[in-house]
Amino acid sequence: MAEARPAAGPALVVHLEGFDGPLDLLLELARGQKLDLSRMSMVSLAEQYLAMVENAEALRLELAADWLVMAAWLTWLKSRLLLPAGSAAQEEGELAAEVLAERLRELAAIRLAVAWLGQRPQLGHEVFARGAPERFVTTDRSQVALDLPGLLRGYLAAMRRAAASRRYRPPPVALWTVKEALGRLRDLVGVLPEWSELARFLPEKPGGALQCRAALASLLMAGLEMARDGQLRLQQAAPFGPILLGQAQPEETGDERNRP
Amino acid sequence: MSETDPETEILAAADRTDALRLAEAFLFAAAEPVSARALAPLLPPDQEPQAVLAELAGRYAGRGVELVEMAGGWQFRTAADLAPRLRRVISVPRRLPRAAMETLAIVAYHQPVTRAEIEAIRGAALAQATLDALLELGLVEPKGRRETPGRPTLWATTPVFLSRFGLGTLGDLPRREDLLIEPAVAQAEFAPQA
Amino acid sequence: MSETDPETEILAAADRTDALRLAEAFLFAAAEPVSARALAPLLPPDQEPQAVLAELAGRYAGRGVELVEMAGGWQFRTAADLAPRLRRVISVPRRLPRAAMETLAIVAYHQPVTRAEIEAIRGAALAQATLDALLELGLVEPKGRRETPGRPTLWATTPVFLSRFGLGTLGDLPRREDLLIEPAVAQAEFAPQA
C-alpha cells in the first residue's frame, strides 16, 4: 500500500470524491479486478478500499461517516477471511463476504439497467411528441350539483350560525292582559246579565293554570277600573268568596257604594 | 434531364425522402408554426424548403391532419371537418354557493316564507343575487304575499326542487327534530327574531 | 352469391377511410398516449379500434413521425433516427444525472420501495435534489406507506416513466438475471457514460 501512495495519491483523491458512496467505489474496484463478482477476492478488494480511504485521510479529506463505517467493516471482514479455512470465524467471514458480493451484484444490475434505459430513445430527448397539441374538450359548467346532504348541511349551518349570534332570551309568555280584559268587558257592557260570576267572562282558551290565574287577575283589574268609572258593578259577599259582576245602574254612575 | 445518371436520380430521391421526413418530424414536434427559413438549415443543401413544405402539405391533403400555412409558417392542424366530431363536452357541475344552499334549505323547511324571515333565520342579509340564482335554477318561486303591512312576497320551493333532490314530496325531507338535535340550534329556531 | 355487393364494398372502404382520418386526427391532437378504448366511441360502429390503430401505424412506418404503442396507448412520435438532426433545432432538457437514473432504475425494479431501501442498494444517501428532479418530471410517485414502524413512504414509477422510455409495461424492462448473465459483457457496458 505504502509504495502505491506517492504515485497514485492525488489522482485517487479526485477519484474518491467522484463516487457516490463506498459501494460505488467497491464496485469500481471489483470491476478493476476484472473478476466475476461472485468469485472475486474480497481480501484484495478490502485492501484496495482501505488503501484509498487511508490515502484520502492522509490528504485531510473530510470523509463521510459511511466511508469510515465501510472501512471498519472491511477491516473486520479481511481479518476473518485471512483466518485458516474451516474455522468458525473464517466461515463467518465467508458469509459476510457473500452478503457484500450480493450487494455489489445488485448495484451492478442497477448500473446495467441504467445503461439499458440510457440507450433507449427518450421522449423529449431523442423522440418528440406533438409540440402543439390541440384540445377538443369543452368544459360545461352550466350544471349545478345538488345533493340532499348538502342541503341539510346548509340548513344546519344556517341554524347553528343563527343560534350562535343570538343572546338567550326567555320565551315570552302569552298572557291575557288587562287591556284585553278591558276590551272584552266593554264589548259586554249593555248586554251584561244582572249578576254573574267574574270567572264566566274569562276568554275561552286561556291556556294552562298560570294563564288562567293571570287572566282572572286581568279581568278583576279591568272590572275594578270599569266599576270605578261606573260602567259596571262588582260585589263579593265574603272574603275569598265568588266575585259577582253586574250591569251598572244609570243613576249610580260614578257612585262606588255598591263596591264591597 | 434525359441524360441524368440513374444513380444520381436515386440519390436525389433519397435526399427528397430524407428532407420530407425531417420536415414532417420538425413540424410535428415544434410548438410554433415553422417557417421555410427555420426549416432550411435542417435540410440537405440541395432541397428547397418551400418546395419540401408544399410537397408535404400535398401528401397530407384530405387526411385527418393537414399541413396549413399560417402567419409565421406552417403547422399541422386537425382537418376542419373533423373538429366537431372530436369535440367532447365534459360536464363539470359547479356547486351552489353556501349562502344559496342555506337559503334554499330555509325556504324548504319554512315555506312559505318571506325574505325578511329568511334573513332572520340565517342571521345574515340575503343578497338579491342569491335569490335570483335560485329563481333562475327554478328551485324556488314566489307563492303569493303575506297579508301584513307591505304585503311581502312569500317564497316556496318548486317541483324542480323536489326532482333535483330526488324527493317525492316535501314530507320526504328529514324531520327538523331529527336534524336539530343540539339544544342551542333548536332554541334558535323557536325564538326567531322579528 | 358469394361476392360482396360492390356498393357495400365502397361504403365499407369509405367507413375505413373515415375511421383512419378520425383516429389520425385524434391521436395527433392528443398530448398523451391514447388507448384503443378512448378511441372507440369516435369511430363508426363497425370499425375495430385496435385494427384501425394498427393500420394507421403501418401507414406511418418509416416516416418522419411514427405511431408507437406504449404505456396505456398509442402516440405519434418523431422517428428516433432523426434525433441528432432534430436536436439542432429543438431544445432538449439536460439528461438526468447518474444518481437520478440509478434511483429511477432502483424504483423501477424494486417498487414499491422505501427511501431507506434505495439508499441501501446505492450505498449512498438519496439527495433531495435527486428526488425533486424525479418528482418534478413525474417519473416516480408515492404509493402508500409500508406498515412497519415509522410507516415509511413507498415509491413507485408512473405511466410517465413508461411513456418516456417507450415501454408498454414494467414487464418490458429486462430481467435482472438477463442483465447480469454475462459479467464480461456487463463490464464492457459499464463504459463511463455521461
XYZ file of C-alpha atoms in Angstrom:
648
model
C 0.000 0.000 0.000
C 2.652 2.408 1.093
C 4.565 2.141 -2.148
C 1.470 2.865 -4.234
C 0.654 6.052 -2.429
C 3.184 8.547 -3.788
C 2.385 7.755 -7.390
C -1.396 7.477 -7.268
C -2.058 9.904 -4.401
C -3.740 12.975 -5.857
C -5.455 11.071 -8.635
C -7.029 8.727 -6.114
C -8.403 11.600 -4.078
C -10.096 13.082 -7.067
C -11.351 9.629 -7.850
C -12.805 9.128 -4.378
C -14.750 12.337 -4.499
C -16.402 11.204 -7.680
C -18.002 8.178 -6.072
C -21.491 8.086 -4.714
C -20.653 6.272 -1.510
C -18.441 3.316 -0.585
C -20.408 0.696 -2.564
C -19.868 2.726 -5.674
C -16.108 2.670 -5.125
C -16.104 -1.018 -4.221
C -17.947 -1.861 -7.405
C -15.436 0.148 -9.403
C -12.570 -1.654 -7.683
C -14.186 -5.040 -8.295
C -14.516 -4.153 -11.948
C -10.863 -3.213 -11.944
C -10.097 -6.789 -10.899
C -11.977 -7.991 -13.976
C -13.443 -10.774 -11.918
C -16.787 -12.424 -11.629
C -18.424 -10.604 -8.738
C -19.287 -13.914 -7.082
C -15.718 -15.220 -7.184
C -13.648 -12.100 -6.628
C -11.154 -11.838 -3.871
C -12.787 -9.944 -1.072
C -9.480 -9.653 0.714
C -7.801 -7.827 -2.098
C -10.926 -5.702 -2.625
C -10.867 -4.711 1.042
C -7.159 -3.887 0.823
C -7.652 -1.621 -2.148
C -10.547 0.148 -0.480
C -8.651 0.674 2.753
C -5.685 1.988 0.832
C -7.779 4.575 -0.913
C -9.589 5.694 2.213
C -6.311 5.844 4.178
C -4.821 7.894 1.409
C -7.748 10.273 1.367
C -7.453 10.682 5.104
C -3.763 11.464 4.787
C -4.748 14.281 2.444
C -7.052 15.642 5.162
C -10.072 14.996 3.065
C -13.237 15.123 5.050
C -14.657 11.659 4.886
C -18.316 10.939 5.321
C -19.232 8.564 8.119
C -20.364 5.832 5.767
C -16.925 5.676 4.147
C -15.384 5.073 7.563
C -18.040 2.595 8.602
C -17.353 0.629 5.436
C -13.639 0.806 6.128
C -14.127 -0.607 9.624
C -16.385 -3.331 8.310
C -13.916 -4.303 5.571
C -11.081 -4.403 8.083
C -13.127 -6.847 10.133
C -14.011 -8.839 7.014
C -10.381 -9.023 5.918
C -9.290 -10.271 9.346
C -11.883 -13.058 9.196
C -11.068 -14.096 5.660
C -7.366 -14.346 6.469
C -8.003 -16.910 9.204
C -7.328 -20.598 8.394
C -10.092 -22.087 6.305
C -12.648 -24.160 8.190
C -12.632 -22.158 11.435
C -15.952 -20.778 12.606
C -14.721 -17.181 12.382
C -13.482 -17.733 8.841
C -16.856 -19.160 7.820
C -18.489 -16.119 9.346
C -16.248 -14.011 7.146
C -17.144 -16.024 4.050
C -20.799 -15.446 4.787
C -20.299 -11.720 5.235
C -18.248 -11.609 2.045
C -21.094 -13.275 0.181
C -23.515 -10.645 1.540
C -21.238 -7.898 0.281
C -20.827 -9.599 -3.087
C -24.602 -9.843 -3.389
C -24.974 -6.142 -2.670
C -22.373 -5.348 -5.307
C -24.166 -7.594 -7.799
C -27.389 -5.745 -7.054
C -25.749 -2.400 -7.657
C -24.116 -3.760 -10.815
C -27.544 -4.869 -12.044
C -28.894 -1.400 -11.423
C -25.976 0.092 -13.347
C -26.765 -2.191 -16.257
C -30.421 -1.268 -16.072
C -29.403 2.392 -16.192
C -27.265 1.670 -19.254
C -30.188 -0.186 -20.826
C -32.598 2.675 -20.132
C -29.978 5.199 -21.235
C -29.668 3.735 -24.725
C -33.407 3.836 -25.294
C -34.785 6.820 -27.185
C -36.253 9.040 -24.511
C -39.317 11.140 -25.087
C -38.267 14.755 -25.128
C -34.634 13.830 -25.837
C -34.471 11.614 -28.905
C -38.102 11.343 -29.872
C -40.627 14.103 -29.627
C -44.365 14.221 -29.171
C -46.648 16.767 -30.787
C -45.342 20.189 -29.879
C -48.673 21.942 -30.228
C -51.358 19.522 -29.063
C -54.935 20.545 -29.719
C -57.633 20.240 -27.119
C -61.084 19.267 -28.190
C -62.569 19.048 -24.750
C -65.055 21.671 -23.722
C -65.921 22.004 -20.093
C -69.544 22.651 -19.397
C -70.050 24.294 -16.025
C -73.652 25.333 -16.522
C -74.968 22.471 -14.428
C -75.314 22.728 -10.696
C -74.517 19.856 -8.401
C -77.298 19.446 -5.867
C -77.486 16.833 -3.172
C -79.643 16.340 -0.141
C -76.755 16.083 2.325
C -75.548 19.448 1.028
C -78.990 20.933 1.546
C -79.139 19.593 5.105
C -75.621 20.805 5.856
C -76.708 24.228 4.633
C -79.756 24.196 6.871
C -77.782 23.128 9.914
C -75.104 25.716 9.210
C -77.711 28.476 8.983
C -79.405 27.345 12.160
C -76.173 26.980 14.034
C -74.965 30.401 12.968
C -78.301 31.893 13.980
C -78.058 30.170 17.366
C -74.556 31.433 17.915
C -75.410 35.026 17.026
C -78.432 35.254 19.329
C -78.351 36.070 23.030
C -80.540 33.953 25.263
C -83.949 35.391 25.810
C -86.563 33.529 27.791
C -89.529 32.877 25.576
C -92.242 35.472 26.250
C -95.276 34.025 27.995
C -98.501 34.888 26.280
C -100.825 36.248 28.948
C -104.274 37.815 28.689
C -103.571 41.436 29.504
C -105.660 43.976 31.438
C -106.063 45.816 28.197
C -107.525 42.740 26.523
C -109.810 42.166 29.546
C -110.992 45.769 29.325
C -111.806 45.331 25.696
C -113.776 42.192 26.362
C -115.772 43.720 29.216
C -116.502 46.893 27.258
C -117.952 44.781 24.460
C -120.304 43.248 27.009
C -121.469 46.476 28.623
C -125.165 46.776 27.893
C -125.729 43.084 27.414
C -124.475 42.085 30.863
C -126.892 39.988 32.931
C -127.993 41.228 36.354
C -125.230 39.480 38.308
C -122.873 36.803 37.223
C -119.600 35.380 38.358
C -116.450 37.159 37.172
C -114.862 33.897 36.087
C -117.539 33.431 33.449
C -116.031 36.277 31.453
C -112.663 34.570 31.051
C -111.533 34.020 27.441
C -112.429 30.648 26.047
C -108.906 29.267 25.931
C -106.714 30.980 28.471
C -104.156 28.129 28.426
C -102.629 26.492 31.495
C -103.140 27.207 35.195
C -100.789 30.176 35.126
C -102.567 31.714 32.145
C -105.900 31.062 33.888
C -104.967 32.893 37.080
C -103.318 35.730 35.135
C -106.449 36.116 33.022
C -108.619 36.205 36.147
C -106.372 38.869 37.674
C -106.516 40.912 34.474
C -110.285 40.553 34.448
C -110.550 41.732 38.066
C -108.285 44.709 37.347
C -110.372 45.616 34.308
C -113.581 45.135 36.311
C -112.282 47.371 39.105
C -111.310 50.038 36.614
C -114.661 49.963 34.902
C -116.557 49.868 38.216
C -114.604 52.945 39.272
C -115.867 54.680 36.162
C -119.381 53.408 36.908
C -119.574 51.316 33.789
C -120.475 48.213 35.827
C -120.754 46.985 39.368
C -118.818 44.415 41.364
C -119.703 42.649 44.561
C -118.269 39.982 46.820
C -120.323 38.542 49.695
C -117.498 37.201 51.799
C -113.669 37.241 51.748
C -112.397 34.754 49.111
C -115.997 34.258 48.002
C -117.053 34.492 44.395
C -116.829 37.954 42.829
C -120.002 38.951 41.027
C -120.191 41.399 38.161
C -123.325 43.234 37.226
C -124.892 45.844 34.985
C -124.290 49.414 36.099
C -127.309 51.413 37.256
C -127.502 54.563 35.196
C -128.370 56.846 38.151
C -125.487 55.450 40.106
C -122.768 56.249 37.622
C -119.660 57.298 39.417
C -121.040 56.027 42.772
C -118.919 53.453 44.482
C -121.339 52.388 47.202
C -122.017 49.015 45.724
C -118.460 48.026 45.743
C -117.600 45.717 48.580
C -32.682 15.811 -67.861
C -32.700 12.763 -70.061
C -29.008 12.213 -69.585
C -29.184 12.116 -65.774
C -27.316 9.192 -64.381
C -29.822 6.752 -62.769
C -27.632 6.557 -59.657
C -27.788 10.330 -59.210
C -31.538 10.119 -59.590
C -31.800 7.516 -56.863
C -29.662 9.607 -54.570
C -31.799 12.674 -55.251
C -34.942 10.701 -54.434
C -33.361 9.539 -51.164
C -32.481 13.120 -50.354
C -36.046 14.174 -51.003
C -37.416 11.417 -48.771
C -34.965 12.421 -46.085
C -35.980 16.060 -46.374
C -39.652 15.181 -46.194
C -39.135 13.019 -43.105
C -37.156 15.734 -41.346
C -39.656 18.441 -42.206
C -42.513 16.205 -41.063
C -40.813 15.461 -37.726
C -39.812 19.055 -37.108
C -43.259 20.438 -37.907
C -44.834 17.802 -35.707
C -42.583 18.467 -32.724
C -42.491 22.256 -32.966
C -44.686 24.193 -30.569
C -44.992 27.098 -33.012
C -45.551 27.315 -36.768
C -42.315 26.615 -38.678
C -41.195 28.947 -41.440
C -39.327 27.830 -44.547
C -36.363 29.842 -43.286
C -36.332 27.952 -39.956
C -36.555 24.638 -41.786
C -33.765 25.365 -44.289
C -30.700 24.623 -42.112
C -32.111 21.195 -41.287
C -32.452 20.051 -44.908
C -29.842 18.658 -47.265
C -28.361 21.652 -49.151
C -29.994 20.832 -52.487
C -33.505 20.732 -51.040
C -35.560 23.873 -51.356
C -37.563 24.252 -48.074
C -40.588 25.900 -49.680
C -40.895 23.059 -52.165
C -40.471 20.437 -49.455
C -43.219 22.057 -47.389
C -45.534 22.247 -50.382
C -44.957 18.583 -51.216
C -45.528 17.569 -47.596
C -48.729 19.617 -47.481
C -49.853 17.813 -50.637
C -49.271 14.427 -49.043
C -51.411 15.363 -46.045
C -54.230 16.880 -48.104
C -57.542 15.192 -47.327
C -56.131 13.326 -44.363
C -57.195 13.638 -40.729
C -54.407 16.100 -40.136
C -53.423 18.754 -42.629
C -50.382 20.943 -43.045
C -51.561 24.513 -43.312
C -49.689 27.731 -43.926
C -50.468 30.485 -41.491
C -48.892 33.616 -40.103
C -45.273 32.843 -39.342
C -45.088 29.493 -41.046
C -46.534 26.024 -41.442
C -48.282 23.942 -38.841
C -50.127 20.645 -38.643
C -53.776 21.195 -37.749
C -56.699 18.824 -37.371
C -58.802 18.783 -40.539
C -61.560 21.325 -40.053
C -64.366 18.905 -40.890
C -63.280 16.526 -38.103
C -63.028 19.025 -35.283
C -66.737 18.960 -34.398
C -66.685 15.163 -34.237
C -63.667 15.166 -31.977
C -65.141 17.704 -29.619
C -66.235 16.210 -26.362
C -68.129 18.113 -23.746
C -67.279 17.311 -20.199
C -69.864 18.416 -17.719
C -68.296 19.684 -14.537
C -71.211 20.810 -12.379
C -70.480 23.703 -10.097
C -71.592 23.702 -6.506
C -74.217 26.087 -5.265
C -72.642 28.822 -3.116
C -73.131 28.352 0.600
C -75.499 31.281 1.014
C -77.712 29.956 -1.790
C -77.775 26.445 -0.335
C -78.681 27.789 3.106
C -81.407 29.981 1.694
C -82.800 27.078 -0.291
C -82.833 24.890 2.814
C -84.628 27.561 4.855
C -87.240 28.001 2.147
C -87.662 24.227 2.017
C -88.256 23.916 5.740
C -90.111 27.148 6.465
C -92.165 27.744 3.331
C -94.000 29.850 2.561
C -91.530 32.333 3.930
C -90.732 35.993 3.370
C -87.330 37.361 2.562
C -87.209 39.083 5.955
C -87.894 35.773 7.671
C -85.141 34.056 5.703
C -82.743 36.780 6.778
C -83.878 36.451 10.382
C -83.368 32.707 10.380
C -79.994 32.852 8.643
C -78.909 35.766 10.802
C -77.495 37.373 7.661
C -78.695 39.611 4.870
C -79.951 37.858 1.745
C -78.335 39.202 -1.396
C -80.633 39.713 -4.361
C -78.158 37.757 -6.498
C -78.595 34.711 -4.274
C -82.357 34.778 -4.631
C -82.028 35.445 -8.365
C -79.750 32.413 -8.760
C -82.294 30.155 -7.047
C -85.064 31.608 -9.182
C -83.066 31.109 -12.345
C -82.411 27.479 -11.478
C -86.141 27.085 -10.943
C -85.651 25.862 -7.389
C -87.824 28.472 -5.683
C -90.759 30.568 -6.799
C -92.973 33.304 -5.391
C -96.151 31.950 -3.840
C -98.490 34.857 -3.106
C -97.980 37.540 -0.499
C -98.360 37.724 3.226
C -101.295 39.904 4.212
C -99.290 42.096 6.546
C -98.155 45.698 6.088
C -96.033 45.903 2.959
C -97.512 42.626 1.664
C -94.136 40.900 1.353
C -93.730 38.168 -1.243
C -93.823 34.618 0.071
C -91.304 32.102 -1.283
C -91.706 28.381 -1.722
C -89.834 25.523 -3.370
C -90.843 24.199 -6.778
C -91.437 20.723 -8.259
C -87.986 21.159 -9.857
C -86.566 21.376 -6.334
C -88.167 18.057 -5.441
C -86.944 16.290 -8.580
C -83.410 17.711 -8.360
C -83.078 16.453 -4.807
C -84.809 13.193 -5.576
C -87.725 13.864 -3.259
C -91.270 12.692 -3.830
C -92.853 15.317 -1.644
C -91.666 17.890 0.872
C -92.637 15.352 3.509
C -89.660 13.254 2.359
C -87.243 15.820 3.792
C -85.752 14.637 7.076
C -87.774 15.871 10.033
C -86.473 19.025 11.631
C -86.409 17.405 15.056
C -84.175 14.683 13.631
C -81.828 17.316 12.314
C -81.818 19.920 15.061
C -80.614 17.807 17.900
C -78.412 20.335 19.636
C -80.490 22.406 22.086
C -78.793 25.650 21.103
C -79.688 25.156 17.461
C -83.244 24.111 18.218
C -83.523 27.072 20.605
C -82.630 29.494 17.894
C -85.325 28.017 15.751
C -88.013 28.556 18.362
C -87.092 32.140 19.030
C -86.807 33.753 15.646
C -86.080 37.429 15.655
C -88.753 39.500 14.083
C -73.910 -15.201 -54.246
C -70.542 -15.303 -52.677
C -69.237 -11.963 -53.888
C -69.924 -8.843 -51.924
C -72.100 -6.205 -53.470
C -69.734 -3.569 -54.968
C -71.740 -0.768 -53.397
C -71.396 -2.269 -49.929
C -67.688 -2.611 -50.544
C -67.374 1.040 -51.474
C -69.272 2.067 -48.371
C -67.086 -0.117 -46.177
C -63.970 1.458 -47.686
C -65.369 4.920 -47.039
C -66.029 3.944 -43.433
C -62.473 2.713 -43.077
C -61.055 5.919 -44.552
C -63.233 7.923 -42.201
C -62.097 5.846 -39.218
C -58.444 6.274 -40.194
C -58.832 10.048 -40.580
C -60.568 10.326 -37.223
C -58.001 8.201 -35.451
C -55.180 10.158 -37.084
C -56.690 13.488 -36.050
C -57.474 12.331 -32.539
C -54.005 10.904 -31.928
C -52.292 13.916 -33.483
C -54.270 16.282 -31.287
C -53.722 14.425 -28.012
C -50.866 15.384 -25.729
C -50.847 11.955 -24.072
C -50.972 8.384 -25.383
C -54.468 7.388 -26.477
C -55.906 3.976 -25.671
C -57.996 1.955 -28.119
C -60.811 2.219 -25.609
C -60.706 6.018 -25.685
C -60.742 5.992 -29.468
C -63.627 3.541 -29.837
C -66.573 5.906 -29.253
C -65.334 8.213 -32.036
C -65.232 5.563 -34.718
C -68.059 4.251 -36.899
C -69.600 1.301 -35.014
C -68.268 -1.363 -37.392
C -64.642 -0.226 -37.072
C -62.488 -2.092 -34.591
C -60.229 0.496 -32.899
C -57.262 -1.849 -32.436
C -57.307 -2.743 -36.135
C -57.635 0.901 -37.184
C -54.666 1.823 -34.985
C -52.566 -0.992 -36.380
C -53.350 0.041 -39.965
C -52.580 3.665 -39.175
C -49.287 2.658 -37.564
C -48.449 0.707 -40.718
C -49.054 3.757 -42.880
C -46.696 5.843 -40.767
C -43.936 3.224 -40.583
C -40.656 4.642 -41.865
C -41.946 8.198 -41.971
C -40.627 11.180 -40.006
C -43.392 10.696 -37.471
C -44.343 7.212 -36.309
C -47.250 5.780 -34.377
C -45.987 3.685 -31.489
C -47.809 1.657 -28.876
C -46.715 2.059 -25.284
C -47.863 2.632 -21.739
C -51.622 2.532 -21.924
C -51.977 3.596 -25.523
C -50.735 4.846 -28.852
C -48.840 8.026 -29.529
C -47.312 9.751 -32.534
C -43.612 10.407 -32.021
C -40.802 11.570 -34.226
C -38.638 8.777 -35.614
C -35.697 8.028 -33.335
C -33.129 8.110 -36.174
C -33.833 11.793 -36.771
C -32.863 12.706 -33.195
C -29.328 14.020 -33.869
C -30.581 16.431 -36.520
C -33.784 17.427 -34.743
C -31.815 18.301 -31.644
C -30.169 21.072 -33.586
C -33.497 22.886 -33.843
C -35.436 21.595 -30.849
C -34.143 22.489 -27.428
C -33.707 19.434 -25.271
C -33.555 19.421 -21.484
C -30.444 18.080 -19.781
C -30.262 14.354 -19.337
C -30.937 13.014 -15.883
C -27.766 12.793 -13.769
C -26.390 9.348 -12.919
C -27.723 9.435 -9.338
C -31.232 10.179 -10.600
C -31.081 7.449 -13.235
C -29.852 4.928 -10.671
C -32.570 5.904 -8.231
C -35.130 5.627 -11.022
C -33.840 2.185 -12.005
C -33.978 1.014 -8.382
C -37.553 2.233 -8.041
C -38.449 0.588 -11.353
C -37.015 -2.795 -10.342
C -37.854 -2.851 -6.642
C -41.145 -0.967 -6.434
C -42.805 -0.264 -4.171
C -39.658 0.702 -2.343
C -38.777 2.936 0.588
C -36.169 5.640 0.604
C -34.060 3.608 3.055
C -34.059 0.673 0.643
C -32.995 2.876 -2.259
C -30.149 4.224 -0.147
C -29.105 0.725 0.930
C -28.885 -0.509 -2.662
C -26.901 2.502 -3.863
C -24.846 2.611 -0.665
C -25.280 6.371 -0.674
C -27.741 8.882 0.712
C -30.564 9.987 -1.571
C -30.082 13.688 -2.226
C -33.110 15.948 -2.020
C -32.289 17.338 -5.469
C -32.431 13.832 -6.939
C -35.865 13.089 -5.508
C -37.086 16.547 -6.504
C -35.964 16.033 -10.099
C -37.725 12.677 -10.398
C -40.893 14.032 -8.841
C -40.836 17.144 -10.986
C -40.623 15.076 -14.151
C -43.445 12.908 -12.847
C -41.318 9.755 -13.174
C -41.946 8.489 -9.637
C -44.785 8.937 -7.209
C -45.579 7.974 -3.617
C -47.647 4.817 -3.417
C -48.899 4.448 0.125
C -46.832 3.544 3.138
C -45.254 0.381 4.403
C -46.997 -0.865 7.503
C -43.832 -1.111 9.574
C -42.705 1.111 12.439
C -42.401 4.677 11.184
C -44.727 3.859 8.239
C -42.190 4.927 5.584
C -43.494 6.192 2.245
C -43.317 3.745 -0.640
C -42.230 4.900 -4.096
C -43.236 3.586 -7.490
C -42.779 4.583 -11.118
C -45.548 6.325 -13.060
C -47.032 5.911 -16.565
C -44.855 8.919 -17.489
C -41.820 6.735 -16.798
C -43.087 4.084 -19.215
C -44.002 6.685 -21.803
C -40.682 8.481 -21.562
C -38.682 5.300 -22.146
C -41.131 3.888 -24.677
C -42.168 0.921 -22.555
C -45.515 -0.832 -22.737
C -45.409 -2.193 -19.218
C -42.856 -2.700 -16.471
C -42.579 -6.224 -17.840
C -40.710 -4.799 -20.836
C -37.733 -3.999 -18.611
C -35.003 -6.625 -18.987
C -34.917 -9.122 -16.166
C -32.205 -8.660 -13.572
C -30.798 -12.121 -14.332
C -30.599 -11.294 -18.021
C -28.725 -8.104 -17.235
C -26.168 -9.989 -15.147
C -25.925 -13.058 -17.345
C -22.530 -12.287 -18.854
C -20.307 -10.423 -16.408
C -17.638 -9.774 -19.039
C -20.186 -8.179 -21.372
C -21.756 -6.377 -18.465
C -18.469 -4.831 -17.528
C -17.862 -3.714 -21.068
C -21.178 -1.917 -20.952
C -20.087 -0.056 -17.865
C -18.058 2.227 -20.079
C -18.404 5.525 -18.292
C -21.416 7.290 -19.685
C -22.197 10.998 -19.409
